[in-house]
Coordinates of C-alpha atoms in Angstrom, one line a residue:
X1 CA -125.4 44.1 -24.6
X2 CA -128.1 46.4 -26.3
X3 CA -128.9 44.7 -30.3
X4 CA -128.0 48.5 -31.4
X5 CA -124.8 48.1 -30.5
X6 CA -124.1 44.7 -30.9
X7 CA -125.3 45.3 -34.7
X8 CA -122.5 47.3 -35.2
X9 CA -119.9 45.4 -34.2
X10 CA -118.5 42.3 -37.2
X11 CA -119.9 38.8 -36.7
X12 CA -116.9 36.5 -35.1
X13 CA -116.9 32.7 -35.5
X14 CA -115.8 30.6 -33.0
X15 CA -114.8 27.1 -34.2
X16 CA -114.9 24.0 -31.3
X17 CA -114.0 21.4 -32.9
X18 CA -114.3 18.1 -30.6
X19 CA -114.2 14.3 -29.5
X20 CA -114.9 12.3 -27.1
X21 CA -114.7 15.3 -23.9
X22 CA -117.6 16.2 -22.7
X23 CA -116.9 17.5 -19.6
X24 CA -114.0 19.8 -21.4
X25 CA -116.2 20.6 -24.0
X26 CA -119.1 22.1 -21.7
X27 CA -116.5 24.1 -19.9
X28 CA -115.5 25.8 -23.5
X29 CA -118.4 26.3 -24.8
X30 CA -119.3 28.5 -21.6
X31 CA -116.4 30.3 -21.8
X32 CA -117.6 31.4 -25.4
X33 CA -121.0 31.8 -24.4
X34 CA -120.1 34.1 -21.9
X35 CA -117.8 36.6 -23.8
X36 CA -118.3 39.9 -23.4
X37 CA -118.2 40.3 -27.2
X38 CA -121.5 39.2 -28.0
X39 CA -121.5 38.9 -31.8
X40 CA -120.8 35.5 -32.2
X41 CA -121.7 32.3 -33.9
X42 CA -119.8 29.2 -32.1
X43 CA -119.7 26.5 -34.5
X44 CA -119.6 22.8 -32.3
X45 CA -118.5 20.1 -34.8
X46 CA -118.2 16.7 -33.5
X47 CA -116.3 13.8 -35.1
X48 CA -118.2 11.1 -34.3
X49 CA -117.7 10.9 -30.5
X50 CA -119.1 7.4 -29.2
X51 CA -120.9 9.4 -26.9
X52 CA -123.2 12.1 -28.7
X53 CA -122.8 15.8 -27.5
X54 CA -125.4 17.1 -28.8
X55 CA -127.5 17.2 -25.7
X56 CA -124.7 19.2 -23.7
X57 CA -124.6 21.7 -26.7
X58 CA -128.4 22.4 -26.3
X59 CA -128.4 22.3 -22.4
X60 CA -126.7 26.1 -22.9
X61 CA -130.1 27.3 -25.4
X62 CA -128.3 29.9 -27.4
X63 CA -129.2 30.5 -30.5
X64 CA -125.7 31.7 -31.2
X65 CA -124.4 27.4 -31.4
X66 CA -125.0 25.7 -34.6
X67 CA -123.9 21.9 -34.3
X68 CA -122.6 19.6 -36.3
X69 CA -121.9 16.1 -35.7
X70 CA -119.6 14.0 -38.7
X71 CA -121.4 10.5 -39.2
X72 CA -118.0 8.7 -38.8
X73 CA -114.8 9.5 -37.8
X74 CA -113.1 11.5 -40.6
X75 CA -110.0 12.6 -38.5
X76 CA -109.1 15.4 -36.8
X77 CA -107.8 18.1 -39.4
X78 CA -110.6 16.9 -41.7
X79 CA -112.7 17.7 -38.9
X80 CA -111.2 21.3 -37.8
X81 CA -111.4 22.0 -41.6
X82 CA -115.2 21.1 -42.0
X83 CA -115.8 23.6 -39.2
X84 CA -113.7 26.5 -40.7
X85 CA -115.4 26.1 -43.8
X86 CA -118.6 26.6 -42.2
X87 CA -117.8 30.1 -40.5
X88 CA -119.7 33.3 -41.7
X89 CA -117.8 35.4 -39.7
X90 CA -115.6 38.7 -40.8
X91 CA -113.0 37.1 -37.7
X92 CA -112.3 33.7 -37.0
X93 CA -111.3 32.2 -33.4
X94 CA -110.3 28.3 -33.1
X95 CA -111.4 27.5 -29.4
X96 CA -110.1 23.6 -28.9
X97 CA -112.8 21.6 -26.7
X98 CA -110.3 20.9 -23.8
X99 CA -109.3 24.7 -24.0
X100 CA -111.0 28.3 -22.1
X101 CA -111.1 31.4 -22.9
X102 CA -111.1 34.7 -20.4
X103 CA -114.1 36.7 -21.0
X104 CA -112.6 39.5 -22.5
X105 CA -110.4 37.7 -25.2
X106 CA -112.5 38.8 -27.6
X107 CA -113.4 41.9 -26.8
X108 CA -109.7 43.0 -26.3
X109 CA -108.5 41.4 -30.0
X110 CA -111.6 41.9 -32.3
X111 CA -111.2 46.0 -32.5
X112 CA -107.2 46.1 -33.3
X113 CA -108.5 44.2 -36.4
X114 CA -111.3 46.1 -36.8
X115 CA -109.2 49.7 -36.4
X116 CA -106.7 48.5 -38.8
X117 CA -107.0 46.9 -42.4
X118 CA -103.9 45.7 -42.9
X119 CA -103.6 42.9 -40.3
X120 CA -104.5 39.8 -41.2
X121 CA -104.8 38.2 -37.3
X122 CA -104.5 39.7 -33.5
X123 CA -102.9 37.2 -30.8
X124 CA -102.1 37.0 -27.1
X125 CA -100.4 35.3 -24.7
X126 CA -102.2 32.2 -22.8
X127 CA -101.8 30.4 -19.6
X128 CA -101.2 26.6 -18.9
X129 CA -103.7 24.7 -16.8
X130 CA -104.3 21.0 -15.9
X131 CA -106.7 18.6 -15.9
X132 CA -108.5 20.4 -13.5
X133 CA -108.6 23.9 -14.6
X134 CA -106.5 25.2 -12.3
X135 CA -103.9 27.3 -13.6
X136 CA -99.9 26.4 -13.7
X137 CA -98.1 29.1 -13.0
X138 CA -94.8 27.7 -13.5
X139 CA -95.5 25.8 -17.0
X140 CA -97.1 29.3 -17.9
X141 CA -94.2 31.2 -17.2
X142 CA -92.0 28.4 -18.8
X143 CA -94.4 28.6 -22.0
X144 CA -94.2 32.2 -22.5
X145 CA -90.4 32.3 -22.7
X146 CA -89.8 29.3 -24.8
X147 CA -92.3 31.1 -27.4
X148 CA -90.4 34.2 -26.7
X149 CA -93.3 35.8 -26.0
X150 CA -92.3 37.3 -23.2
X151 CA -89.3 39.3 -25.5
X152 CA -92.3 40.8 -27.8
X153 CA -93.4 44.0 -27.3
X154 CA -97.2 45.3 -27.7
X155 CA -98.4 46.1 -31.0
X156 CA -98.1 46.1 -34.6
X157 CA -95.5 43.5 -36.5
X158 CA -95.8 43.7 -40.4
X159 CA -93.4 41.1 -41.2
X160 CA -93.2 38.3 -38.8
X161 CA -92.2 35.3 -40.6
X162 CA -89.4 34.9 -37.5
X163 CA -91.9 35.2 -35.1
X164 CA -94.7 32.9 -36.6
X165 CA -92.5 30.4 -38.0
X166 CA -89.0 30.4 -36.1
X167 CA -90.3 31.7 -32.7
X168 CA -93.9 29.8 -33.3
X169 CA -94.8 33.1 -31.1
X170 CA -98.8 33.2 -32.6
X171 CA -100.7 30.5 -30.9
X172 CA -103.3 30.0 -34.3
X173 CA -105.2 27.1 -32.3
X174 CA -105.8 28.9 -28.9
X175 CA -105.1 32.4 -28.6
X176 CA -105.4 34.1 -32.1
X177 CA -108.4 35.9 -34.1
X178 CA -107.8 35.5 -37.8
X179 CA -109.6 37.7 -40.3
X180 CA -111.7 35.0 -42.1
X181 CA -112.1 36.2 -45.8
X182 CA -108.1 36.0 -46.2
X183 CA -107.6 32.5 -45.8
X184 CA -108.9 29.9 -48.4
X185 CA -109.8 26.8 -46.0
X186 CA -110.1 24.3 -48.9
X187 CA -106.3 25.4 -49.5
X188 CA -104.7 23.8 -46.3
X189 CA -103.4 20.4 -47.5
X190 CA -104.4 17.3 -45.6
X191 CA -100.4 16.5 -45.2
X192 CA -100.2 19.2 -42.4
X193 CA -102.3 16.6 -39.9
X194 CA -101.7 17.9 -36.5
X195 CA -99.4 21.1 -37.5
X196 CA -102.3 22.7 -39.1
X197 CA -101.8 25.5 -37.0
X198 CA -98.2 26.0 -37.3
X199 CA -99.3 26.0 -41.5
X200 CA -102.5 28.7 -40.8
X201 CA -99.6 30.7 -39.7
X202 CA -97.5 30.2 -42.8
X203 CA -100.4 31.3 -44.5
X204 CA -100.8 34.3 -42.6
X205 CA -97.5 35.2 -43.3
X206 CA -97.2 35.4 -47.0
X207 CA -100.1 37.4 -46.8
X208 CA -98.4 40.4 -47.0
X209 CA -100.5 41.5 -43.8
X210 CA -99.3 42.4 -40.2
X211 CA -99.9 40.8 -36.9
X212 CA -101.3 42.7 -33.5
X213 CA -99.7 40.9 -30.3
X214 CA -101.6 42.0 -26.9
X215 CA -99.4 40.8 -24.4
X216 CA -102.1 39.7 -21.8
X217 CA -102.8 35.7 -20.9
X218 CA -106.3 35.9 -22.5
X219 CA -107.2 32.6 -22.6
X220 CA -105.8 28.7 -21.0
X221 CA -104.2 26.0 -23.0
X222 CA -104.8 22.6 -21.2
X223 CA -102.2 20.4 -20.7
X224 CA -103.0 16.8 -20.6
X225 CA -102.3 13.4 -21.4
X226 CA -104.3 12.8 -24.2
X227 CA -103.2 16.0 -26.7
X228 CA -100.9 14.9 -29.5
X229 CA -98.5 16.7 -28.1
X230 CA -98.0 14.4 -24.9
X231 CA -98.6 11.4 -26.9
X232 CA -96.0 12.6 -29.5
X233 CA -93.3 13.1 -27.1
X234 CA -94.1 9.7 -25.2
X235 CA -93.9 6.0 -26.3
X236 CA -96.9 6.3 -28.5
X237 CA -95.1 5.4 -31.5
X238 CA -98.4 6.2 -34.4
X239 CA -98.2 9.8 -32.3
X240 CA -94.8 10.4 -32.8
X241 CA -94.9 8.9 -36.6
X242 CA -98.1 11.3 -37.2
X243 CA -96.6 14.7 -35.6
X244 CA -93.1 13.5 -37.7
X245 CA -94.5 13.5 -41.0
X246 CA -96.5 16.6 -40.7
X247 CA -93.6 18.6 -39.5
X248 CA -91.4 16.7 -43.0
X249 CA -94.5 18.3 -45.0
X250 CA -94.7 21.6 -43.5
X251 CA -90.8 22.3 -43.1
X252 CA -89.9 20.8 -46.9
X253 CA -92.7 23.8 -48.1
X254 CA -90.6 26.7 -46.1
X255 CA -87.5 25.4 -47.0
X256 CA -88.7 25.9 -50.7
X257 CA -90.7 29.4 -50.3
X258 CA -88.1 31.5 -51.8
X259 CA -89.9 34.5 -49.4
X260 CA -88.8 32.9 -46.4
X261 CA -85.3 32.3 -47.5
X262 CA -82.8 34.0 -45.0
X263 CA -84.9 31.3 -42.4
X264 CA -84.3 28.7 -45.0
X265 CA -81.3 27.0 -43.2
X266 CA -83.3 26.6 -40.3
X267 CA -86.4 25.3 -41.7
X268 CA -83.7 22.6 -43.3
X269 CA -82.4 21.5 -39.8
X270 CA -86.3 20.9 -38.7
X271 CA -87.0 19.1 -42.0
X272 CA -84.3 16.4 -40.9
X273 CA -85.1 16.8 -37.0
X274 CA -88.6 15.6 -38.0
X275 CA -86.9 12.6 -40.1
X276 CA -84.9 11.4 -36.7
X277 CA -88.4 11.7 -35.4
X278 CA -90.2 9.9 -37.4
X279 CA -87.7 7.3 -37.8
X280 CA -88.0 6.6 -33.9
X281 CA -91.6 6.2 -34.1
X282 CA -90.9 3.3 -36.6
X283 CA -88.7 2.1 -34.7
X284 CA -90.7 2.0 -31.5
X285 CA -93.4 0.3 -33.7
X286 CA -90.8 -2.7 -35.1
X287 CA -90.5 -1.0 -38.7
X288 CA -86.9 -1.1 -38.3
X289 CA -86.2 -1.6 -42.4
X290 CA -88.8 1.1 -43.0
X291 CA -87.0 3.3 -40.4
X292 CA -83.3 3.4 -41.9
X293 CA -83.3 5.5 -44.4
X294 CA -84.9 8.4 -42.4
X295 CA -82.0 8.2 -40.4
X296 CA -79.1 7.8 -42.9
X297 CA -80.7 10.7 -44.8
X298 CA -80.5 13.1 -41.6
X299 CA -77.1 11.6 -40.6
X300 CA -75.6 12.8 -44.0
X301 CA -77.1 16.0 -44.3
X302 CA -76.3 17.6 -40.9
X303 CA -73.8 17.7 -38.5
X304 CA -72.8 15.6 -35.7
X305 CA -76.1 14.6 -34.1
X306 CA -76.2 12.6 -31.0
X307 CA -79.8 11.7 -30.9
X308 CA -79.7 10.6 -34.8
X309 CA -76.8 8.7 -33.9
X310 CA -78.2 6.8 -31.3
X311 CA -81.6 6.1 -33.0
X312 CA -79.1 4.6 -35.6
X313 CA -77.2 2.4 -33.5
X314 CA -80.7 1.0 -32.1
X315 CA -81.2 0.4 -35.6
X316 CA -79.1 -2.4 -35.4
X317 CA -79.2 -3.7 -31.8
X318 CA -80.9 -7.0 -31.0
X319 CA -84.8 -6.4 -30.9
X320 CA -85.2 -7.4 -27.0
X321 CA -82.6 -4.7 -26.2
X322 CA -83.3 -2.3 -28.4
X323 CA -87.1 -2.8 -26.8
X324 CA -85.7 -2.1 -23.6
X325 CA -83.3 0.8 -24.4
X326 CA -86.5 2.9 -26.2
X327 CA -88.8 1.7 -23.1
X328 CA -86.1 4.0 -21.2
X329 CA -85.2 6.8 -23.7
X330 CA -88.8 8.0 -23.9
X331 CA -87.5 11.3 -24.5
X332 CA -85.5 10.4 -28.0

């Protein structure tokens, strides 16, 4: 692209935050290198992997990478936040290190911004891909309806609490371009751990700004064993407890946003979902005193609810079987 017009078009940072993938993280970074929107600083920060990847960052000598590694291990929203802070860009993309984006996803996001003040972020939809990088077409399909993406139409939505926060339609972490000077980084509590995106687009909504949707799979959300959302929905118990509590934090602050109100019975029902949650994380890691009161507390605040229930009974079941019966349900 000729520096004349690349001058006039607004820098856009690219946060990669990452650990401990080096072969996912090489793949990423090309996929921002190559972006057809050439503006761009891509910010690598690395939390301490044991395996330094700094020399795969240089192996790709462009100027545009600026790389950071943390000296130890600070944790992975302290990490993601270090980076944001870091960005000198007018827009703001979070690219995860086991992620890709298309080409174009830029280049097809940036100017809806750019044409129009009053939105605070652009989004798209994104497709599902494995270990190997080949695309799923069936998880994508499945992924676009249960983020009802596929019921949103093209363009312009000025209030969209439902769809950011009910819906969870705005993919913040992997298919999104935020404008940068309307978010204060230093503001997004540590309690939000892994649902840091889910609180980004809390934040975007009480801003009072719209939301652009471009309906075309821009970029590819890996699917894999190791994201927190596998490990939180299999027997990894700290997982589970982590991706429990954060939901508790985030959900308790909607329920009490008197601007997202008419959702506030919903946001309720998640509060004490992610209490069932976490209580089953204790329990799969013997804290069965610690994880009681989680459960008598969503028990007596909702209706009849089977899975609470049954965590409950566990509760009280011999340890050998209850070992056995949550070795089974991995799925409660």
């Amino acid at each position: 692209m000729p520096n004349n017009v690349q001058l006039l078009e607004p820098l856009v940072s690219v946060i990669i935050p990452t650990y401990n993938r080096p072969e996912y993280l090489k793949q990423a970074i090309a996929s921002a290198v190559q972006q057809t929107y050439q503006n761009i600083e891509i910010i690598v920060s690395d939390n301490c992997s044991p395996e330094n990847p700094q020399a795969i960052v240089e192996s790709f000598q462009d100027p545009r990478i600026k790389f950071w590694r943390q000296q130890q291990n600070i944790g992975m929203l302290a990490n993601q936040m270090s980076a944001f802070n870091m960005a000198q860009g007018k827009y703001l993309a979070s690219l995860h290190d086991d992620d890709i984006w298309n080409e174009d996803f830029l280049a097809k996001l940036v100017p809806h911004l750019e044409a129009n003040s009053g939105l605070v972020l652009a989004f798209c939809d994104h497709y599902i891909i494995d270990t190997k990088s080949k695309i799923n077409q069936a998880a994508t399909e499945e992924n676009t309806r249960a983020y009802k993406r596929d019921q949103l139409a093209q363009g312009i939505y000025q209030n969209f609490y439902k769809i950011g926060l009910v819906d969870k339609s705005i993919p913040t972490a992997a298919a999104c371009v935020i404008r940068n000077d309307f978010i204060d980084w230093h503001s997004i509590p540590s309690e939000v751990g892994g649902m840091w995106d889910l609180y980004l687009a809390y934040l975007c909504c009480i801003s009072g700004r719209g939301a652009y949707y471009h309906p075309e799979r821009l970029t590819r959300y890996r699917n894999h064993e190791q994201t927190d959302t596998m490990l939180s929905g299999s027997r990894n118990a700290q997982a589970k407890i982590r991706k429990a509590q954060s939901e508790m934090f985030c959900y308790q602050i909607f329920a009490e946003d008197l601007r997202l109100r008419q959702f506030r019975s919903y946001f309720q029902q998640k509060y004490l979902e992610a209490h069932t949650t976490l209580a089953i994380g204790l329990l799969r890691n013997k804290q069965i005193t610690a994880a009681r009161p989680y459960l008598w507390q969503a028990l007596s605040q909702q209706k009849f609810n089977l899975r609470t229930l049954v965590a409950l009974t566990i509760s009280f079941t011999p340890q050998l079987l209850a070992n056995q019966f949550l070795g089974v349900s991995k799925n409660i």
